[in-house]
PDB file of C-alpha atoms in Angstrom:
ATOM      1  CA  UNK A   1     159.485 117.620  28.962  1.00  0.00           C
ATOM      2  CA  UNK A   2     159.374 114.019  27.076  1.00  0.00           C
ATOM      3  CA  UNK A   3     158.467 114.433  23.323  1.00  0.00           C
ATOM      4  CA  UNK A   4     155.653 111.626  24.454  1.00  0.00           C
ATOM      5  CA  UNK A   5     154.344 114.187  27.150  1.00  0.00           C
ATOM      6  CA  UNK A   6     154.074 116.914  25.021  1.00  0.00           C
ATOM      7  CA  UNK A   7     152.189 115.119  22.512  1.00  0.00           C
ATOM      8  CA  UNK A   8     149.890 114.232  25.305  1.00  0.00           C
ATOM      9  CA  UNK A   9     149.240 117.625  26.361  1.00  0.00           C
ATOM     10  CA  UNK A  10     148.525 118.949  22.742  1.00  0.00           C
ATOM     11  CA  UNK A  11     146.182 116.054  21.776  1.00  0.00           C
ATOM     12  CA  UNK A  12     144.466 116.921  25.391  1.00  0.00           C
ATOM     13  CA  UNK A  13     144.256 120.601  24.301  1.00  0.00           C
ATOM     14  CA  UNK A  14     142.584 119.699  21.022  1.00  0.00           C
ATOM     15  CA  UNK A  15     140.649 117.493  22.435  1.00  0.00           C
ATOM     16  CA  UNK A  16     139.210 120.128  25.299  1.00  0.00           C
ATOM     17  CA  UNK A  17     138.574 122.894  22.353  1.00  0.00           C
ATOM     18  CA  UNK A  18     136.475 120.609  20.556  1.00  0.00           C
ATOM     19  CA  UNK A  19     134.350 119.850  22.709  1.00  0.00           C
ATOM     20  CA  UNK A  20     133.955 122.638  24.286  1.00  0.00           C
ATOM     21  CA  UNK A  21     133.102 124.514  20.560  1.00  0.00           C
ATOM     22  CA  UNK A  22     130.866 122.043  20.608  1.00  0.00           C
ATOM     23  CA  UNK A  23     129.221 122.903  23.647  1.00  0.00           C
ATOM     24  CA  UNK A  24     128.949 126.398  22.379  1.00  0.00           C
ATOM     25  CA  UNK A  25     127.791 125.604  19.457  1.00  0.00           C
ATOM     26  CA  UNK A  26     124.727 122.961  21.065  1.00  0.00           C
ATOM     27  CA  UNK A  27     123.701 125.618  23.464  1.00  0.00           C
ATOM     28  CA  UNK A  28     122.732 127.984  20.923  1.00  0.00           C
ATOM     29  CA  UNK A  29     119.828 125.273  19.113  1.00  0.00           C
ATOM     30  CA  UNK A  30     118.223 125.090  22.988  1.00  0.00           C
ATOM     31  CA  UNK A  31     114.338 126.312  22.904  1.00  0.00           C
ATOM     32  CA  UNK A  32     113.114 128.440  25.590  1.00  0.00           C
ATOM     33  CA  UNK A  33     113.342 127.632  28.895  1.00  0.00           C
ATOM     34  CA  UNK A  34     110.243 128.957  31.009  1.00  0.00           C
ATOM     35  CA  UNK A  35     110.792 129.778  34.929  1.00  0.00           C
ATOM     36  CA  UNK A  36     108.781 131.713  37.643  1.00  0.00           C
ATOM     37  CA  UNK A  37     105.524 130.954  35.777  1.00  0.00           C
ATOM     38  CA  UNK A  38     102.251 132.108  37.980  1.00  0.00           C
ATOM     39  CA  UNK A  39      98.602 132.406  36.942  1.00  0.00           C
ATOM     40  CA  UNK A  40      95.970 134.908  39.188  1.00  0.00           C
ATOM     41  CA  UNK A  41      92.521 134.892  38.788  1.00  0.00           C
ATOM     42  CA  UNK A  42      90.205 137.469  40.419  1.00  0.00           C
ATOM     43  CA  UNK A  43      86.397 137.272  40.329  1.00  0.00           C
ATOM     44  CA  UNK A  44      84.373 140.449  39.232  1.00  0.00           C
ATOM     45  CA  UNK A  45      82.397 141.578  42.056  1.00  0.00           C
ATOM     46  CA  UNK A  46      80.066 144.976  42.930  1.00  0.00           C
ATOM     47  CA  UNK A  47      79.992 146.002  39.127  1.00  0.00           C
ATOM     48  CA  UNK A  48      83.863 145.554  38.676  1.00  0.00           C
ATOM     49  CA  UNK A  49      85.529 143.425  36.379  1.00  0.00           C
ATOM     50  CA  UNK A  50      87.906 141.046  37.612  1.00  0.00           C
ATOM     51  CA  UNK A  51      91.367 140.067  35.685  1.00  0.00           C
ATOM     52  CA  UNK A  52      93.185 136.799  34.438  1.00  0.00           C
ATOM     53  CA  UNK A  53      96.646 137.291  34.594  1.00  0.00           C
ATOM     54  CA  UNK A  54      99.662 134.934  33.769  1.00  0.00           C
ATOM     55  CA  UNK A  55     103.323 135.967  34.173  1.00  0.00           C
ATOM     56  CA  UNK A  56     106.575 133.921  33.133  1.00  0.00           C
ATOM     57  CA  UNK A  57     109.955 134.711  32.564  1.00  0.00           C
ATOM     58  CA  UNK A  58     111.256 133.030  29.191  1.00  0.00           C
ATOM     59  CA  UNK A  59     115.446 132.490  28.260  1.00  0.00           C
ATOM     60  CA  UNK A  60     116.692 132.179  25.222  1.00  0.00           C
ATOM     61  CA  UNK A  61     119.682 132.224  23.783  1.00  0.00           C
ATOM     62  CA  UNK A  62     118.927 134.075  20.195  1.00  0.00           C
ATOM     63  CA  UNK A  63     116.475 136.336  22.537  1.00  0.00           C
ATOM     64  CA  UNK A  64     112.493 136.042  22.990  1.00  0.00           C
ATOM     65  CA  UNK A  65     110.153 136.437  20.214  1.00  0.00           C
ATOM     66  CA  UNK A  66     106.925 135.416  21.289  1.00  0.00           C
ATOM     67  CA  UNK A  67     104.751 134.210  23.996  1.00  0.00           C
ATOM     68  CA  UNK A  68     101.331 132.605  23.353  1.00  0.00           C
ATOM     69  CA  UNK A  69      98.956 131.828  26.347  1.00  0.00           C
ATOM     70  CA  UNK A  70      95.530 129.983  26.645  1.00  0.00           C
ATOM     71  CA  UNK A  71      93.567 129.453  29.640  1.00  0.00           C
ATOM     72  CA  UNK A  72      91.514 126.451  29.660  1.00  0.00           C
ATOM     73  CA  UNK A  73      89.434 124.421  32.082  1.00  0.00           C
ATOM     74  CA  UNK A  74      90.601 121.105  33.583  1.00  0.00           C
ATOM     75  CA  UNK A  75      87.277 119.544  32.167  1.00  0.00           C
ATOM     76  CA  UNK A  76      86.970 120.463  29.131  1.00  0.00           C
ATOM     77  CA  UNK A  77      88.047 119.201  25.937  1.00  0.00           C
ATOM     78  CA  UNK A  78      91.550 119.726  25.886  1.00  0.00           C
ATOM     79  CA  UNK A  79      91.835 117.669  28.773  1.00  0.00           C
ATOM     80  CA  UNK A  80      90.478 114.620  26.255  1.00  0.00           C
ATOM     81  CA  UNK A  81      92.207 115.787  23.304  1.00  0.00           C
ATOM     82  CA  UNK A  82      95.666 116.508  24.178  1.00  0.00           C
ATOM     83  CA  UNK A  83      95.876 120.298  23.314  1.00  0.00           C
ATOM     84  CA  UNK A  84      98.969 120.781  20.650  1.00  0.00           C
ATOM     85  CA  UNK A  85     101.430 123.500  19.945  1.00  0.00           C
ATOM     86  CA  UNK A  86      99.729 123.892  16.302  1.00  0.00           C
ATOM     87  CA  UNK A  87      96.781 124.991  17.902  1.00  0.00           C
ATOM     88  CA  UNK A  88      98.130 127.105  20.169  1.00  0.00           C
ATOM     89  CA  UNK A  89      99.722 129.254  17.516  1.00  0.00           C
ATOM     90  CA  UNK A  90      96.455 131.226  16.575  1.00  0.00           C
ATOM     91  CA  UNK A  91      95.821 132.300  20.689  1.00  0.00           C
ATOM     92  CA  UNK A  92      96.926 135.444  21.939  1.00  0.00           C
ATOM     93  CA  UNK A  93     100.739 136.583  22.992  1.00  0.00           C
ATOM     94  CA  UNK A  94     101.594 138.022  25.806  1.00  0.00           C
ATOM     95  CA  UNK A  95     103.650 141.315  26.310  1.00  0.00           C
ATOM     96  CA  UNK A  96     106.845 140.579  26.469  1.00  0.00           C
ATOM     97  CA  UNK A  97     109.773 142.856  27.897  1.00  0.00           C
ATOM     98  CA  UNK A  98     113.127 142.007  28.070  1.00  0.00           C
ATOM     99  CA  UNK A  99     115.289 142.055  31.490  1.00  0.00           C
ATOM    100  CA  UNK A 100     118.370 140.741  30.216  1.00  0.00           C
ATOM    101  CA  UNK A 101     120.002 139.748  27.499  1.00  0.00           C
ATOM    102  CA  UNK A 102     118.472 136.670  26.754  1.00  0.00           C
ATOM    103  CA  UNK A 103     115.879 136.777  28.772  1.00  0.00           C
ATOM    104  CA  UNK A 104     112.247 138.544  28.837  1.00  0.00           C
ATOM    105  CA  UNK A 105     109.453 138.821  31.399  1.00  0.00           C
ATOM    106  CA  UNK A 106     106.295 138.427  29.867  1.00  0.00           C
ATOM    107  CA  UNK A 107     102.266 139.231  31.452  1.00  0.00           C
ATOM    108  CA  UNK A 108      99.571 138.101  29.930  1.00  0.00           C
ATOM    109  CA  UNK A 109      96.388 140.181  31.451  1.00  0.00           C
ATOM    110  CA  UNK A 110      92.751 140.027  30.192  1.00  0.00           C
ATOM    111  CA  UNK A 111      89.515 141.576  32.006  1.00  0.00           C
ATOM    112  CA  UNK A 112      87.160 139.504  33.434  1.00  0.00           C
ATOM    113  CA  UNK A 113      83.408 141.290  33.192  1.00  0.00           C
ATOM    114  CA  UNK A 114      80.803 139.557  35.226  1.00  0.00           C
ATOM    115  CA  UNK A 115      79.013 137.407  32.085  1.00  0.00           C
ATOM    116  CA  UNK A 116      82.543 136.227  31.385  1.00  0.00           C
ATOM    117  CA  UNK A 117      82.752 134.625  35.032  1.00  0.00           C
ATOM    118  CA  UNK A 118      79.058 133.287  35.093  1.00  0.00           C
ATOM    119  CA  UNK A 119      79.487 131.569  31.390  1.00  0.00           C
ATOM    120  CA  UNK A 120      83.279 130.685  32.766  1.00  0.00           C
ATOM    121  CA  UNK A 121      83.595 126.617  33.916  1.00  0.00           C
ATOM    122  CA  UNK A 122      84.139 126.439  37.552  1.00  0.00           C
ATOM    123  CA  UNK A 123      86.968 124.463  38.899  1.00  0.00           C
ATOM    124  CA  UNK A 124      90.522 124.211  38.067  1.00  0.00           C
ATOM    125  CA  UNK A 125      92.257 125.864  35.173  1.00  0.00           C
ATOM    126  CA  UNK A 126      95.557 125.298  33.304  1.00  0.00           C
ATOM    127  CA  UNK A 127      97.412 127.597  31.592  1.00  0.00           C
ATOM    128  CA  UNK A 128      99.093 126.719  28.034  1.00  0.00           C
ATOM    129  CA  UNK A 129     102.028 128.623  26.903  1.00  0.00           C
ATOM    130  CA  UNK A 130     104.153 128.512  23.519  1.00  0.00           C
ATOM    131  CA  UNK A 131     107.251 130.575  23.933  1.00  0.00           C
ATOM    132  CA  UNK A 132     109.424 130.937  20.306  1.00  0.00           C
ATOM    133  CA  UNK A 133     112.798 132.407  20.128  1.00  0.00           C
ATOM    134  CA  UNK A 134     114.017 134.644  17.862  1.00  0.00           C
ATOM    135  CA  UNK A 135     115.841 131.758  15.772  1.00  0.00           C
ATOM    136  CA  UNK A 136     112.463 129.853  15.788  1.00  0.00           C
ATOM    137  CA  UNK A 137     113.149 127.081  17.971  1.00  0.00           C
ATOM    138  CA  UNK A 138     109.796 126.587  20.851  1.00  0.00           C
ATOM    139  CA  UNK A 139     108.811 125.195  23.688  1.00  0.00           C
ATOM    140  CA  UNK A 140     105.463 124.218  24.637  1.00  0.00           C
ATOM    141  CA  UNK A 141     104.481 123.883  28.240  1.00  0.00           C
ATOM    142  CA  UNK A 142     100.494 122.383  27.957  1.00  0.00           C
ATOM    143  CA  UNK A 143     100.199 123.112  32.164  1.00  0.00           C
ATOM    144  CA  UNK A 144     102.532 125.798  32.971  1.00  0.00           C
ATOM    145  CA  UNK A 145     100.412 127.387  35.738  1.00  0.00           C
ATOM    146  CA  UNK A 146      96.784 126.576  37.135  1.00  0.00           C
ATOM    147  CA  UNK A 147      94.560 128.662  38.867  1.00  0.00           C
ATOM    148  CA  UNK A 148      90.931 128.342  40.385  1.00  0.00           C
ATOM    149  CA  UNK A 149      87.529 130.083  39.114  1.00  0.00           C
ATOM    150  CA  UNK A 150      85.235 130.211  42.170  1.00  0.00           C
TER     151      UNK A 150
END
């Protein structure tokens, strides 16, 4: 092999170990990535209470630390005001369970009693989340699921 060629090969070996330390390195500042996400509403009906559920699974590379979820209704102020990640920080977190190494499946469920439907908007609902990993970084998806109160 040609002193030239060899050269070649080394500077292409360097060059491949960089960047792939790099890539490495990049994939570990990547928020959350949210897949699967569904949101089930059930009415209360013949003195039961109904349920709001919302279920996602969240990846991330330094692991799931929290999941925060809001329902809110497609006419309603939020929809006007673009609803933030700030705000959603002081909502409630789901429960979430890991399934994998990096990744967690987390349900959010919540009881639905009769005055909550009637004093509920009707129509279409979206469903906020804020997923943090454990090294902090977030993602915040303002309509990851809608559902329909009837």
């Amino acid at each position: 092999m040609s002193r030239r060629i060899a050269l070649s090969v080394v500077a292409g070996v360097v060059v491949l170990g960089g960047a792939g330390a790099f890539a490495l390195a990049y994939a570990g500042d990547q928020p959350p990535v949210l897949a699967h996400s569904t949101a089930h509403y059930t009415a209360p009906e013949k003195g039961r209470s109904g349920s709001f559920t919302f279920t996602t699974e969240v990846t991330a590379s330094s692991g799931v630390k929290s999941l925060k979820v809001l329902g809110w209704p497609e006419k309603s102020e939020f929809a006007k005001k673009q609803l933030t990640a700030k705000e959603m920080a002081e909502v409630e977190s789901a429960t979430c369970k890991p399934t994998g190494e990096h990744t967690a499946r987390c349900v959010y469920k919540v009881p639905v009693t009769a005055a909550d439907a009637t004093s509920s908007q009707h129509g279409t609902w979206h469903v906020a989340v804020l997923a943090t990993a454990v090294d902090g970084s977030t993602t915040f998806d303002r309509k990851a699921a809608d559902f329909t109160v009837g």
